[in-house]
Amino acid sequence: MKKSVKIIIAIVAVLVVLGATVAGLFFGGVFDLLKPTRKAWTKQVQKALGLEKVKVTDYADFLDEYKDIYNKPFTSKMNVSAELNISELDKDVQKTINNSKIVLETNRKPDSKENQVKITLNSQDEEVIQLDVITNKEKVAIGSKDLYDKYLAVSLNDLFKTAEKSGVKTSTNSVIASPDYSKLMEKLEQINPYDLIYISKDDLKSLEKAYSKAIENSIDKDNYTKKGNVKVKVDGKDVRATGYYLTLSGKETYELIESLTKTIKDDETTSKLIAEKANILLDAIGEDKIEANDSKKIVELVMDSLMEQLEYSAYGDELTSAKKLKDMDDQGIQIVVYSKWNKPVRLEVNYVKDMKDIYDTNTFLSIEYGKKKDIYTFLPGESNSVVITDEYSKKSKEERKGTLTVEYKSIKFGTIDYEFINKKHESKLYLKVNVPILNVEASMEFSSKGNYKKEPVEVLYSLDAKFGKESIKLKAEGTIDYTADVSIPSLSSDNSVDIFKLDSKEQSKLIEDIMKKASEVLPARLKLLGINIKAEDIYSTQKTTTTTATIPTISGITKTPTTTTTTPKSSVSTDEKLIAKKEETDEAMGKYIQIIEVGYKNGTAVSATMAMEFNDEKTATTILTALKMANDDSLKDYDISQDGKKIVIKMDIDSFIKQEELSKEDLKKDTLKKDLEETGYTVTIK
């Protein structure tokens, strides 16, 4: 991607954030225009939308609290459970899940980038197994006191180097294979989201001044009008109210947007903020920083492009004959608030058919404010109108509770019960959706309670969904403590083993020790979950070699072996060998050379060997170790070992026939040679 494109992307991202901020300030009352009719219209809109008490300091207070929480170390403990009743899911699996409880314990130190998560699986109030994961700037480690006395650690640099050497192909291959990947990740982790959204109070005041001036200069006082004793519908009743109107022709709408666009391009505070935020992103991806003037030029290009598209936008009764927006002075758009005793009773967004009579309109959207009821209607009076009725029992800045009813074409579609709480030391989001015509009912809740500066905060996350006879229940509850001392073990040679530093014998010994311990511990523990497994199913004292349930085949497509009872035969003498080689690339194993060797005795195939040759011995060791850790029982047919850079898979000829789905006729030398060459192999016979 070219540097200029990256810079434009970064700046557009910042523009979106700043645009949202400026819009919030406008409707929040920061731009409280001083002309009497303008001021009256602004106040009524703020009241109608519940924004009259919103202040700049609210955003600043939010930022201060966000920064404080984001940088605080914390500990947390969550109890997680599930209850499933799904016909398509295996009953034994459901029973296991329903009988299980998970405890998640987290320790986090933001400053040092250290994290620890303990995952404990319980059943019937007894522990089944516990995993302990630690991450820091350099390593990832996993441990289990039940299976091994040390953490198994991986250096991130070694991991990336191994991926690079093996040529692993993933959607992020170009990044992962880069030697600078760890540095890039470290820079990205150092980005504090707070820095991206922070705007100082002085800058907020500067934005207020610049954009309020742009709006004031673009909207003439005559665009604001007032009309008394207007009859409007509110919850089915006729109400006499005063209307406060803002009406703009298409041309005036274009000029307003043009003025705001010019302010975005010319305002020094805007350019400075865009450069600051864009530089945070550019620095993280290794690009040079930009100056405010650079950002100004790019913003000009972006905004000019948007205005060029807007110039050809239009609206009207007949779009096919609509004029350019900037030339349309006979039609327009209108926002009106109707108030009675200085209290909004109805808000409308209207299309003005003829600017000569601004009160002759078609309504796009209306909001009616009844008694403990708000009614939102899209395309009122049309056959395809959508009506959302909000009947509430509580409505304040801190708390709101009620039920939304949705109707389409006068047919009741469903309801949404809700509750929002946004108090200083308590928050809650509760939603319950009921759609009878789809036989769906679902509820979710996120809540927290407690002063994080003084005490642990109680948190709850839950989901309860029913689809006919099917149901899912998920629940996580516990505490987050920002006041506790946070302790995370430091990874050292005394308490951890770096598996990439071990040779193949040491890795095999490590796996053997873990599997042996697992065979002693897990059978009794897993019975608590209703899983019956024998010790010998996990670890056998007989010498066996295992891998995953998939190995490469002649076609290059990974298959699952179908045989499970045959014991590998000893070496069979041969008088002739067919050897085939082909370069392959696998998403998990990277690049390697696949080798197939079939031995013949008196013209009959009697043995088969398959091998994968990698770029170096360490890559082969790492991949073989990962394969062995799967401990898949279905590969007892095969003798799998390492020979330098190769992973060698030996099998008897019957197993080879089943693996490749061949017949004995297919194994004739000339036939097999021809088939292999047609699939890209280089074949020799010795």
XYZ file of N, CA and C in Angstrom, residues 287 331 466 667:
12
model
N 5.312 4.673 9.545
C 5.368 5.731 8.539
C 5.822 7.043 9.184
N -37.297 24.027 -3.657
C -37.674 22.934 -2.766
C -36.680 22.902 -1.605
N -34.491 -17.990 23.396
C -35.350 -19.132 23.076
C -35.792 -19.020 21.620
N -1.495 -49.663 -8.052
C -0.133 -49.680 -7.532
C 0.874 -50.297 -8.506
